[in-house]
Coordinates of C-alpha atoms in Angstrom, one line a residue:
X1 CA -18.9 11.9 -14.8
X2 CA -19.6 13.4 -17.7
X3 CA -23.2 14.6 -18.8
X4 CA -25.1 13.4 -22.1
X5 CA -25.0 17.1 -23.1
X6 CA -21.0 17.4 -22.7
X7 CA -21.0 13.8 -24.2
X8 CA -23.3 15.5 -27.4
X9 CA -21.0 18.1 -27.5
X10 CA -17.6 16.4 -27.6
X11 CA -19.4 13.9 -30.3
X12 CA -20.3 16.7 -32.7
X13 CA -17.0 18.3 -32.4
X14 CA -14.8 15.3 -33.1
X15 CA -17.7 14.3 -36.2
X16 CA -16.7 17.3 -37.7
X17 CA -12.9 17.2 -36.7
X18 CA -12.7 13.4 -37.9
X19 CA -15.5 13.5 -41.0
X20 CA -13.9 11.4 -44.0
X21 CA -15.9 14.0 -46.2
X22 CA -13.7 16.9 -45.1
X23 CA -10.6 15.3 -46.5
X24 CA -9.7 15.2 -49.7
X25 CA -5.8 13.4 -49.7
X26 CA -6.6 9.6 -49.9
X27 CA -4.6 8.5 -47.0
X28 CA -6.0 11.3 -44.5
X29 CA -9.6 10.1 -45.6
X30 CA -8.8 6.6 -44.7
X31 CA -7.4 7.8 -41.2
X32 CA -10.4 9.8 -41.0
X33 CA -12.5 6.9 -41.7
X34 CA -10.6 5.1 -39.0
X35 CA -10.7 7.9 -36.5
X36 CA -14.5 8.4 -37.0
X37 CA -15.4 4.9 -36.6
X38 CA -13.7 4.9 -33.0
X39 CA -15.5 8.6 -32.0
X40 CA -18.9 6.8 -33.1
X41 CA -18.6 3.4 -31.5
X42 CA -17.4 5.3 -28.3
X43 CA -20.7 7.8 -28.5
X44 CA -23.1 4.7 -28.7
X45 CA -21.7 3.0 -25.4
X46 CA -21.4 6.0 -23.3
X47 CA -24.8 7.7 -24.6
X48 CA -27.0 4.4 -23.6
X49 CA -27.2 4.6 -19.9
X50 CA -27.0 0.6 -19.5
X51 CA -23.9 0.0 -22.1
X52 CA -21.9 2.8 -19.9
X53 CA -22.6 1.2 -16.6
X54 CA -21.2 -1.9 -17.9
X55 CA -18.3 -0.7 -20.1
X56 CA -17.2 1.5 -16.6
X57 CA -17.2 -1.7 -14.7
X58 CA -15.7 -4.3 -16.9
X59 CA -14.7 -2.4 -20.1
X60 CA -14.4 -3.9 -23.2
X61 CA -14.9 -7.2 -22.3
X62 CA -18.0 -6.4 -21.0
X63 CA -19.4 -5.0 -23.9
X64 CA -17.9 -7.6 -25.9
X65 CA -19.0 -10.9 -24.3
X66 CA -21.5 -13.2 -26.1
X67 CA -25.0 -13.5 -24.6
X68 CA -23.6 -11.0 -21.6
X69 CA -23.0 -13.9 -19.4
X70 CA -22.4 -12.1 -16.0
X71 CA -25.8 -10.2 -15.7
X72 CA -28.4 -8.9 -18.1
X73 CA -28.2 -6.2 -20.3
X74 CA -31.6 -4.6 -19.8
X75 CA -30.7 -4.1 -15.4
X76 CA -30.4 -0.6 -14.5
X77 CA -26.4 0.5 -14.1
X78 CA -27.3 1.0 -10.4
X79 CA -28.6 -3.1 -10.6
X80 CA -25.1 -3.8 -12.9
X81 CA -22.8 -2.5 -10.1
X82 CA -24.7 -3.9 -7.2
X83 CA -24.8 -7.1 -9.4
X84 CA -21.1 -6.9 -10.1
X85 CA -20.5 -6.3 -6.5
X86 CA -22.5 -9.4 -5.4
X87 CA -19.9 -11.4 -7.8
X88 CA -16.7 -9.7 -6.4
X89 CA -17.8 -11.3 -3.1
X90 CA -17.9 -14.7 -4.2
X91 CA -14.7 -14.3 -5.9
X92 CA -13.1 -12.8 -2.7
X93 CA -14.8 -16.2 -0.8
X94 CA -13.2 -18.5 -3.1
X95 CA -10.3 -17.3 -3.0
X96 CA -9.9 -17.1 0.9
X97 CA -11.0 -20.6 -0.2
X98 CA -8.1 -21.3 -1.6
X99 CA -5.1 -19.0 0.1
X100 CA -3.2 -21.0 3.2
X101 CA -2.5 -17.2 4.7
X102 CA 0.9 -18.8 6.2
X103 CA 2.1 -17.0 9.2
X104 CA 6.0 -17.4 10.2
X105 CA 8.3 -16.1 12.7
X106 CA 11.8 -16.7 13.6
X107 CA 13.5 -15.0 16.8
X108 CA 16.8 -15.1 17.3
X109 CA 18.7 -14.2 20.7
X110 CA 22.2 -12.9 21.0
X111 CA 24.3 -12.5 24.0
X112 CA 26.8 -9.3 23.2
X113 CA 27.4 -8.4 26.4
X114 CA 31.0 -9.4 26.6
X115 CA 31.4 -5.8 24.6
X116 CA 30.8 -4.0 27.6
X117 CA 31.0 -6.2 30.6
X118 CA 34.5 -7.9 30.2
X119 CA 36.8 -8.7 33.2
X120 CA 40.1 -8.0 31.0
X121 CA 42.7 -8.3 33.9
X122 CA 41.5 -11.6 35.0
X123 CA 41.5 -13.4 31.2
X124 CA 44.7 -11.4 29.7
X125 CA 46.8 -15.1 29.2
X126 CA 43.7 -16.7 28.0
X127 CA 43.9 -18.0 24.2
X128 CA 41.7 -16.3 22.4
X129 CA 40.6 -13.6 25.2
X130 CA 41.3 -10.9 22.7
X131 CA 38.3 -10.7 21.3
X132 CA 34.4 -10.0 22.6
X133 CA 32.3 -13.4 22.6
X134 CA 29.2 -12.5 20.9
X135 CA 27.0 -15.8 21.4
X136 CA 23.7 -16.7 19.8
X137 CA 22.2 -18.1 23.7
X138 CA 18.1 -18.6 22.6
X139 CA 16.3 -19.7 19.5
X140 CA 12.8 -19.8 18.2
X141 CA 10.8 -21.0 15.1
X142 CA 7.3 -21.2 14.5
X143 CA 5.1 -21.7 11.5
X144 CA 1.2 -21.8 11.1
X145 CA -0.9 -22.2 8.1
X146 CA -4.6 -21.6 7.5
X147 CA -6.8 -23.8 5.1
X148 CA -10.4 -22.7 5.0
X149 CA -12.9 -25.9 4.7
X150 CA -15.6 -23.8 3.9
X151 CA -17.3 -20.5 4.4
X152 CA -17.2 -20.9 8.1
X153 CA -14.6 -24.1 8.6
X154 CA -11.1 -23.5 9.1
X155 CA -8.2 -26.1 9.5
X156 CA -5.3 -24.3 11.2
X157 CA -2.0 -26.3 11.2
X158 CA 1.3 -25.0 13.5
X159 CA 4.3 -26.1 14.8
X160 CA 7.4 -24.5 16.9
X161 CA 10.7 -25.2 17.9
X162 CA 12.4 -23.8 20.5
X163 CA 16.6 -23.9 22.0
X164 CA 18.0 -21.9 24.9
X165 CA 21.6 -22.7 26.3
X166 CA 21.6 -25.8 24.7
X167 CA 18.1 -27.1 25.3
X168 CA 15.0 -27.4 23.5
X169 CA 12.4 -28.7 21.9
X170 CA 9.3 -28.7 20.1
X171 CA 5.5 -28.9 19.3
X172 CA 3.1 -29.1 16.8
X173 CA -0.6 -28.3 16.9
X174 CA -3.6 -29.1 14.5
X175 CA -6.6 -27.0 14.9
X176 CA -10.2 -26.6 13.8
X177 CA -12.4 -23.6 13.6
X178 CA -15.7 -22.9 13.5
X179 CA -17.5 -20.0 13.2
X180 CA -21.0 -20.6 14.5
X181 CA -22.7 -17.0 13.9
X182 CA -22.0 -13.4 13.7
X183 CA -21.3 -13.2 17.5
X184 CA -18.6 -15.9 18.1
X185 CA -16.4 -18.7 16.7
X186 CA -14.8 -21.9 18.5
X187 CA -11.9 -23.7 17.7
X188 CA -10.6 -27.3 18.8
X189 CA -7.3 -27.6 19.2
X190 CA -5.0 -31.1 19.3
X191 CA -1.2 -30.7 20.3
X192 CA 1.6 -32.7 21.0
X193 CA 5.6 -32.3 21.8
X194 CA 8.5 -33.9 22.6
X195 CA 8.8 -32.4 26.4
X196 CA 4.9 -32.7 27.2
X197 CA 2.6 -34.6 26.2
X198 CA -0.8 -34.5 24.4
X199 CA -2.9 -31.3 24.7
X200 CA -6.6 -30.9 24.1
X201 CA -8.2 -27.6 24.0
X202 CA -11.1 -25.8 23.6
X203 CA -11.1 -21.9 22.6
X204 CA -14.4 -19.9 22.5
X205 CA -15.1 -16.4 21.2
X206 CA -18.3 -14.8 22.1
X207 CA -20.2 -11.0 21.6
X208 CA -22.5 -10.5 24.4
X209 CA -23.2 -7.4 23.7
X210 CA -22.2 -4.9 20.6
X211 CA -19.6 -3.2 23.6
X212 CA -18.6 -6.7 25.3
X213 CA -17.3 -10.0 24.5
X214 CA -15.9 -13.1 26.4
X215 CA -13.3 -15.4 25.3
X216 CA -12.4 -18.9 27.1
X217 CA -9.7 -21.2 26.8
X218 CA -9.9 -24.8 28.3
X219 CA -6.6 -27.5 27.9
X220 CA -5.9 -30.7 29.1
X221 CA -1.9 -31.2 29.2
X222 CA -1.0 -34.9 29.6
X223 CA 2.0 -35.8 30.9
X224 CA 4.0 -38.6 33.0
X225 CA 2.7 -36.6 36.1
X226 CA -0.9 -36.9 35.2
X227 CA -3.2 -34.7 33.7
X228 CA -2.7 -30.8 34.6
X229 CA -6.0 -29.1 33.4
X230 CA -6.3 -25.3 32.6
X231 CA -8.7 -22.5 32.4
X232 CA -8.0 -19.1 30.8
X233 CA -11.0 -16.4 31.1
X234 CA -11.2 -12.8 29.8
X235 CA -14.3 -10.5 29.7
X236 CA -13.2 -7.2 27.5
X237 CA -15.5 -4.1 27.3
X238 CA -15.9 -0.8 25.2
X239 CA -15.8 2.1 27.7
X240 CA -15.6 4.6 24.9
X241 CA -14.4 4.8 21.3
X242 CA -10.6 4.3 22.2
X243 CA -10.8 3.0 25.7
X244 CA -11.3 -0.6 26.8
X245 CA -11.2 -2.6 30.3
X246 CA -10.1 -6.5 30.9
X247 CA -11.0 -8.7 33.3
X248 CA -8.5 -11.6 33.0
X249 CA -8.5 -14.9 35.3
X250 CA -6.5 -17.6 34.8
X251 CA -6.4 -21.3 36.9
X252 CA -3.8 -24.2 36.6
X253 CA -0.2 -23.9 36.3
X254 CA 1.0 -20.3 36.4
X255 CA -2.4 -18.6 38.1
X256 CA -3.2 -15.4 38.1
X257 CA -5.9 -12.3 37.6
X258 CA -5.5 -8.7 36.7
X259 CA -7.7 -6.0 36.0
X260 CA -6.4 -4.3 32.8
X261 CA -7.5 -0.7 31.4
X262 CA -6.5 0.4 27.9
X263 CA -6.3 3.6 25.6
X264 CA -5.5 3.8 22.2
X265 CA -5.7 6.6 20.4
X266 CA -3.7 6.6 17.3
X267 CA -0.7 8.5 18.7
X268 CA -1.2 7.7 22.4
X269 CA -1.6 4.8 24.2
X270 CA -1.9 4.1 28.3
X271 CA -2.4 0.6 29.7
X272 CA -3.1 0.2 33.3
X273 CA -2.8 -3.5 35.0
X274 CA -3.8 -4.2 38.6
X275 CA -3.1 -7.7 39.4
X276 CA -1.4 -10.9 40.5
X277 CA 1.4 -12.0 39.9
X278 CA 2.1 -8.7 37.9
X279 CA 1.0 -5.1 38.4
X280 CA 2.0 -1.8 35.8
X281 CA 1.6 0.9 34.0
X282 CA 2.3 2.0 30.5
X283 CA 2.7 5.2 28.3
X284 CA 3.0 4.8 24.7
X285 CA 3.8 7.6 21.8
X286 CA 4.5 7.0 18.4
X287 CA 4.3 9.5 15.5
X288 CA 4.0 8.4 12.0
X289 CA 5.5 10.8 9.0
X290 CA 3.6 11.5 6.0
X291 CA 6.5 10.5 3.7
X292 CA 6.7 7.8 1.2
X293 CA 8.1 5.2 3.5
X294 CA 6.1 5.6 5.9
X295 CA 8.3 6.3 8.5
X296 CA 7.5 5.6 12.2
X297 CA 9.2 7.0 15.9
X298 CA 8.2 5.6 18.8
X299 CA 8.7 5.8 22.4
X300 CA 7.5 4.0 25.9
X301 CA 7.3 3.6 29.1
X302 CA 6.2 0.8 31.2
X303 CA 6.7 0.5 35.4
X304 CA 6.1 -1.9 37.8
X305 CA 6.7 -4.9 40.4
X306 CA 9.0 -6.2 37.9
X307 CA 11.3 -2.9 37.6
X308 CA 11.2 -0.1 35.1
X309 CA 11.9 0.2 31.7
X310 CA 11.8 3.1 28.8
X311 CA 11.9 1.9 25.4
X312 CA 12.3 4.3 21.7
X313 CA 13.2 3.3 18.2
X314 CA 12.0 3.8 14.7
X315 CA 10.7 1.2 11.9
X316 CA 10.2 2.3 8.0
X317 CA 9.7 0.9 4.6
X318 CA 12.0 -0.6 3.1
X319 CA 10.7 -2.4 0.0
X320 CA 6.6 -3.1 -1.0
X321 CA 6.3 -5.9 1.2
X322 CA 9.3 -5.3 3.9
X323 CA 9.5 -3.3 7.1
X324 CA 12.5 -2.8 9.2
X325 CA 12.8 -1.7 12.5
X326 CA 15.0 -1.2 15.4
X327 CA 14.2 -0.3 19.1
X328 CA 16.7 0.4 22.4
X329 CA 15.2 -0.8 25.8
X330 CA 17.3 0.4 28.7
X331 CA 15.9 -0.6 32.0
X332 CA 16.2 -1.7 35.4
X333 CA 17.1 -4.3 36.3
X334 CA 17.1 -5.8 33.0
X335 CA 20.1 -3.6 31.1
X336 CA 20.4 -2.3 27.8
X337 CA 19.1 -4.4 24.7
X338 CA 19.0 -4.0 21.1
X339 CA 15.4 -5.0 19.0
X340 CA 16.1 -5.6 15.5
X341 CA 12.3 -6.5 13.7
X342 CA 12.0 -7.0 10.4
X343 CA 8.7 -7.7 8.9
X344 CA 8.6 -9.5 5.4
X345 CA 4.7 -9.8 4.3
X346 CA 3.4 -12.4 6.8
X347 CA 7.0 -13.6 8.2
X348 CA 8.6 -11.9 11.1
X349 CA 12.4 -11.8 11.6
X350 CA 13.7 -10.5 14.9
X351 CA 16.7 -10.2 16.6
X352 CA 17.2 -9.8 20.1
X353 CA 20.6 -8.2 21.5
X354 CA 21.3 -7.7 25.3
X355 CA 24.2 -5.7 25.2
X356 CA 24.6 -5.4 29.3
X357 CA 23.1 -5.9 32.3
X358 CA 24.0 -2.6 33.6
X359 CA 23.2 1.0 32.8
X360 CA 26.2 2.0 30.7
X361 CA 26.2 5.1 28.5
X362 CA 28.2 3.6 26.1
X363 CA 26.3 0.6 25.6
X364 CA 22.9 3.3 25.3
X365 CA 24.9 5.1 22.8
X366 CA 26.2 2.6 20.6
X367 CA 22.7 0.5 20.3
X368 CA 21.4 4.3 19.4
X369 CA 24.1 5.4 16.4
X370 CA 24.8 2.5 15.5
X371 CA 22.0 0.8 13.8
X372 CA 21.6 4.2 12.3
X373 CA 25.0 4.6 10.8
X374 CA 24.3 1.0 9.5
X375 CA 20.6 1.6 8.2
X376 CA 21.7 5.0 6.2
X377 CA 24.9 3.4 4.8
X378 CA 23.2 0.1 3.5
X379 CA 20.1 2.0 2.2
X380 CA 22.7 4.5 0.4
X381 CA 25.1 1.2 -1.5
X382 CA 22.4 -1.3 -1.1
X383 CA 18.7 -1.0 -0.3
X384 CA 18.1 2.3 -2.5
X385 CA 20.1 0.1 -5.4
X386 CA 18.6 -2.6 -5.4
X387 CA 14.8 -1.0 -5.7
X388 CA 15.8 1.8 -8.3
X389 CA 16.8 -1.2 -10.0
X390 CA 13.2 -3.7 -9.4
X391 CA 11.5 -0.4 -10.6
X392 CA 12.9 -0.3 -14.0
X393 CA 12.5 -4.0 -14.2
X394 CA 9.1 -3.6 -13.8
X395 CA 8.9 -0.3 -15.9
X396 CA 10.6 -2.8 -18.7
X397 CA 8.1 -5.7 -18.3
X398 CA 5.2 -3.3 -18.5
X399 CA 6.6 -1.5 -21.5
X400 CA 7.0 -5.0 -23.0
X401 CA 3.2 -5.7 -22.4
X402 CA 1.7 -2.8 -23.6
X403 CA 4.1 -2.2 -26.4
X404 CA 1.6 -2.9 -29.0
X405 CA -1.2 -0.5 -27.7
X406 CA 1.1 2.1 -27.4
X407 CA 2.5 1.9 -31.0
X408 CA -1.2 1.3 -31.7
X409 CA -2.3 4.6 -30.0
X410 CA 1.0 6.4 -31.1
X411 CA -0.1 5.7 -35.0
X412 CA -4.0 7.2 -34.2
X413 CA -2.3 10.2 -32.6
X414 CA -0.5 11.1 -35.3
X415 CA -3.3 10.5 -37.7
X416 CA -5.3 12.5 -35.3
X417 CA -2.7 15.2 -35.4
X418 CA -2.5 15.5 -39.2
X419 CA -6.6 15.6 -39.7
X420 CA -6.5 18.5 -37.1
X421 CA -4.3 20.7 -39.0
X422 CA -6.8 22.6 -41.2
X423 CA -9.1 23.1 -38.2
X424 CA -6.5 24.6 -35.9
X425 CA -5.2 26.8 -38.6
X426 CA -8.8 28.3 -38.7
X427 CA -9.0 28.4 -34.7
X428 CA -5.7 30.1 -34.3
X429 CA -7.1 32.4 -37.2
X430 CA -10.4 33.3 -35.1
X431 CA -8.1 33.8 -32.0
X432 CA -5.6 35.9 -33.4
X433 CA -8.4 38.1 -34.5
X434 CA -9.7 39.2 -31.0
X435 CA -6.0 38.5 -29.4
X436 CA -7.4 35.7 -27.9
X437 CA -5.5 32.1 -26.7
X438 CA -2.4 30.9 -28.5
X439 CA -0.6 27.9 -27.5
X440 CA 2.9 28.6 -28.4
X441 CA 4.2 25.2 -27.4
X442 CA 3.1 21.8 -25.8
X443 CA 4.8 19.1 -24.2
X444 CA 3.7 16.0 -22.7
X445 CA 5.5 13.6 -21.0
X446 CA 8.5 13.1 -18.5
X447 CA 10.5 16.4 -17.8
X448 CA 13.9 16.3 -15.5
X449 CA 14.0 19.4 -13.7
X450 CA 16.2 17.8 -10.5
X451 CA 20.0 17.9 -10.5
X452 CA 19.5 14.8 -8.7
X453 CA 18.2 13.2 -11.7
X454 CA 19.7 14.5 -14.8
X455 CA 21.4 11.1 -15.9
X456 CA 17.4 10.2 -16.7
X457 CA 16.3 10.5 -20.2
X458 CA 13.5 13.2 -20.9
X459 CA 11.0 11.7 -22.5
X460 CA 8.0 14.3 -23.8
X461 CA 6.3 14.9 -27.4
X462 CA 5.1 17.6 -28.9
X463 CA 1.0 18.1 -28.2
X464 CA 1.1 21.9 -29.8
X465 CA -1.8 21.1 -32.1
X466 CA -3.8 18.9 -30.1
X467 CA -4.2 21.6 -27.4
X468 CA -4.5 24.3 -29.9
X469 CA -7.8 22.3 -31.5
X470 CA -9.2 22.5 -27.8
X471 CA -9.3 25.8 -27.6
X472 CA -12.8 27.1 -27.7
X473 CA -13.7 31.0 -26.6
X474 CA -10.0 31.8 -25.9
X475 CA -10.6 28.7 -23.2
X476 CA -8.7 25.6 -22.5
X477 CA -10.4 23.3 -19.7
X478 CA -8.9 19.8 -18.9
X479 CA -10.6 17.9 -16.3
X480 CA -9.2 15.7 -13.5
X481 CA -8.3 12.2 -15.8
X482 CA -5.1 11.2 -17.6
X483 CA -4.0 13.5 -20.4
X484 CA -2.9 10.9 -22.5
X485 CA -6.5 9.6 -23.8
X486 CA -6.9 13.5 -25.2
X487 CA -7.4 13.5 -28.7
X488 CA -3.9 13.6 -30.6
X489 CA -1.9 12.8 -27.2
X490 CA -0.6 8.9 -26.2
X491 CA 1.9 7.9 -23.6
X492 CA 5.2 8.3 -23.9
X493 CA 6.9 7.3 -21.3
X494 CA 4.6 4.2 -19.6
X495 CA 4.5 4.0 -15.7
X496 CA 6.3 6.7 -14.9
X497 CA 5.4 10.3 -14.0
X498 CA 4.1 12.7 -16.6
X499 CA 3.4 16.5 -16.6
X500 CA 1.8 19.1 -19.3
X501 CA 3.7 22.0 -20.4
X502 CA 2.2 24.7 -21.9
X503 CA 3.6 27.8 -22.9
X504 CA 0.5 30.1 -24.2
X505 CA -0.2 33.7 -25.4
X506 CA -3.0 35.6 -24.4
X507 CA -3.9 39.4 -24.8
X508 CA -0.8 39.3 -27.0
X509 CA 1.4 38.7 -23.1
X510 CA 3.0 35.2 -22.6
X511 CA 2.2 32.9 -20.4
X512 CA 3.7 29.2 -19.1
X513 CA 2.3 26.8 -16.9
X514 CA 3.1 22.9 -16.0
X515 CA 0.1 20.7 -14.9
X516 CA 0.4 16.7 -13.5
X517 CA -0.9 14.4 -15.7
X518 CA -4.3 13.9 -13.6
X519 CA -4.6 17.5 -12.8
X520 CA -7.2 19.4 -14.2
X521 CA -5.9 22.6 -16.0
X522 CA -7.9 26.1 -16.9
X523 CA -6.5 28.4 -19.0
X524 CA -5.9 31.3 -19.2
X525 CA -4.7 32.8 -15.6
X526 CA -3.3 35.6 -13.9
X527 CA -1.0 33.2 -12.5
X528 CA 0.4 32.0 -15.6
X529 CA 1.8 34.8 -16.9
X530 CA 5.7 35.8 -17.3
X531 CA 7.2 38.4 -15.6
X532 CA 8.7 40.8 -18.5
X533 CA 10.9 42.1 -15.9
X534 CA 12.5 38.3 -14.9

């Protein structure tokens, strides 16, 4: 964001920092040659208006790259970025092209309610007897993948397989997509399974309006009995910008219509259905904490023909791509059960426990503490483990990368540090004269001020002179980018968190202050200063 008069400026200092001319010692000149170069090749991209546009889009490749081969080098930067963004599209199409966005889930039932509904007096000479039956009763697996045909042609291929109580089966489906405009898509479907028989279907999405759509589903199940046809309607509509209303109606096998009113806000939800075979209502609340794994508590509940039921639980981050959560459903006359979830990028694990068919405290109690006692103690010996040690894997593998570049940048800060000596001796000179800004002592780098983390090695270098040769007017002003590309400063530690410490004297009165690497810094201050009395 900087302006061609700061860029003038900050050229004609470092020319006169950097100037071979100005060093007399053979191997400073040399540095100073090198250093110069650099200061000069950076001022003639980021002076021309066109080479800056591209060099902040695609860097030095960009600038770089024979004949320019992504757009031409005489466009205006407002023509390079909407050029460049024209190109990230197409990238973005081919590779939706290319991904197969698989979507998985696999649900597993238990039956745990011989925990708190035995009949003891009755089975006490029964082998075995002693212990609970925990039984896995219900199973389900189903798998989908996407290919995309084209921009507008998609090949969806899925399949399931269910078990309860000994029985099951399965099915897999084979569908194609189309989607015809901006208003609506349509998708034939082809199925078949080892209980029914072939199913043909026809889905249909349609905007009639920017507030309402319509969707339709048509099948034809074959079977030994003949064909059993099916229709599936819903008309949805905007009532305001967090409320909608469903009209549902559906004809075959397992009829029925409702009237359905929902709204979602991003805390609070209410859903309202009026209908047949099943009427209810439902309050929602869930509350998301601004911490780093993103912690949710949620609560509900829904009433109705079918009974009552209040549900609460909690789901966080565990890992980049894995959620975990855990929710307790007591109701009646469905009984207490246990919802383990856990979300791994597109695959979804879950775990259904009834624990009894009754309300018991205890069973409320135990499917509350426990999965809390058992979430804190593996993310204590396990979870928190396990990342602290993917972290410094990574940290490793990108220290191994950039390893050259650093040592690289290490090498010109030095160099820089060394051709800067006779100019901060004269600035320091200048500022002791009117009792002006001093930097005592500079740090940069990783400092360990937590208890919690005082095994970790501090990692920091000295930056005294760099800062020092900032100084201009008895002012230091850093703006709101990464202190390592300063003049004299490179990365010490890489991908990990940095701060500036700078202890500084001013009006002859010292003063300390720590910054964030990205944080922009203006000294002197008020605030700085250190107490004489502490």
């Amino acid at each position: 964001q900087a302006s061609q008069e700061e860029l003038k400026a900050a050229y004609r200092r470092l020319c006169m920092l950097y100037h071979p001319d100005k060093h007399r010692d053979p191997e400073l000149k040399t540095q100073a040659e090198r250093l110069f170069n650099l200061v000069h090749q950076a001022y003639e991209v980021l002076s021309d208006p066109q080479t800056r546009a591209i060099y902040d889009i695609y860097g030095r490749r960009g600038l770089e790259m024979e004949g320019w081969e992504v757009v031409e080098r005489k466009r205006t930067p407002a023509e390079i970025r909407e050029e460049f963004e024209r190109l990230q599209r197409e990238r973005e199409e081919r590779r939706l092209q290319q991904r197969t966005n698989p979507k998985g889930t696999i649900s597993v039932g238990i039956d745990a309610t011989d925990l708190f509904d035995r009949y003891d007096e009755e089975y006490e000479d029964v082998p075995g007897s002693g212990f609970p039956q925990i039984e896995i009763n219900k199973m389900h697996i189903s798998q989908s993948i996407e290919a995309p045909l084209t921009a507008t042609d998609t090949a969806i291929l899925s399949g399931n397989l269910s078990t309860q109580n000994g029985n099951g089966g399965g099915s897999i489906n084979v569908a194609l997509r189309r989607v015809t405009s901006a208003k609506g898509w349509g998708e034939l479907e082809f199925g078949a399974g080892d209980l029914q028989g072939p199913l043909f279907g026809l889905k249909i999405f349609r905007n009639l309006t920017p507030r309402c759509f319509i969707t339709t589903n048509c099948a034809l199940q074959f079977s030994s009995r003949g064909v059993r046809p099916g229709l599936t309607t819903v008309l949805a509509r905007h009532l305001d910008r967090n409320t909608m209303g469903y009209l549902q109606w559906r004809w075959g096998l397992q009829s029925a219509m409702n009237t359905s009113l929902v709204r979602d806000t991003k805390r609070l939800c209410f859903l309202f259905q009026l209908g047949i075979p099943h009427s209810f209502v439902m309050v929602s609340y869930q509350h998301k904490f601004q911490d780093e794994d993103q912690t949710r508590v949620k609560g509900s509940l829904k009433a109705g023909f079918f009974g009552t039921i209040v549900e609460y639980g909690a789901e966080r981050k565990i890992s980049r791509h894995s959620v975990l959560g855990a929710t307790v459903s007591v109701g009646v006359p469905q009984g207490v059960s246990l919802k383990i979830k856990l979300n791994r990028a597109s695959q979804t694990y879950f775990f259904p426990v009834h624990l009894t068919d009754q309300l018991l405290p205890s069973a409320v109690f135990y499917a509350t503490v426990g999965p809390l006692v058992i979430y804190f103690a593996m993310h204590r010996l396990i979870i928190k483990p396990y990342l602290r040690a993917q972290k410094e894997r990574e940290l490793e593998k990108q220290r191994e990368s950039t390893a050259s570049d650093i040592l690289q940048k290490k090498q010109e800060a030095e160099a820089a540090v060394r051709l800067m000596q006779e100019s901060v001796r004269r600035i320091i000179e200048a500022e002791e004269a009117r009792m002006g800004l001093i930097v005592v002592n500079a740090w940069y780098g990783k400092f360990v001020n937590d208890n919690s983390r005082r095994n970790e090695k501090v990692k920091v270098i000295d930056v005294t002179v760099p800062l020092q040769c900032l100084v201009k007017d008895s002012k230091l002003i850093l703006t709101e980018a990464s202190k390592a590309g300063l003049p004299g400063f490179y990365d010490p530690c890489v991908g990990e968190e940095k701060s500036l410490k700078v202890l500084y004297q001013f009006r002859g009165v010292l003063h300390q202050v720590m910054a964030a690497d990205s944080e922009a810094l203006r000294i002197p201050k008020q605030s700085h200063r250190i107490d004489a009395d502490g």
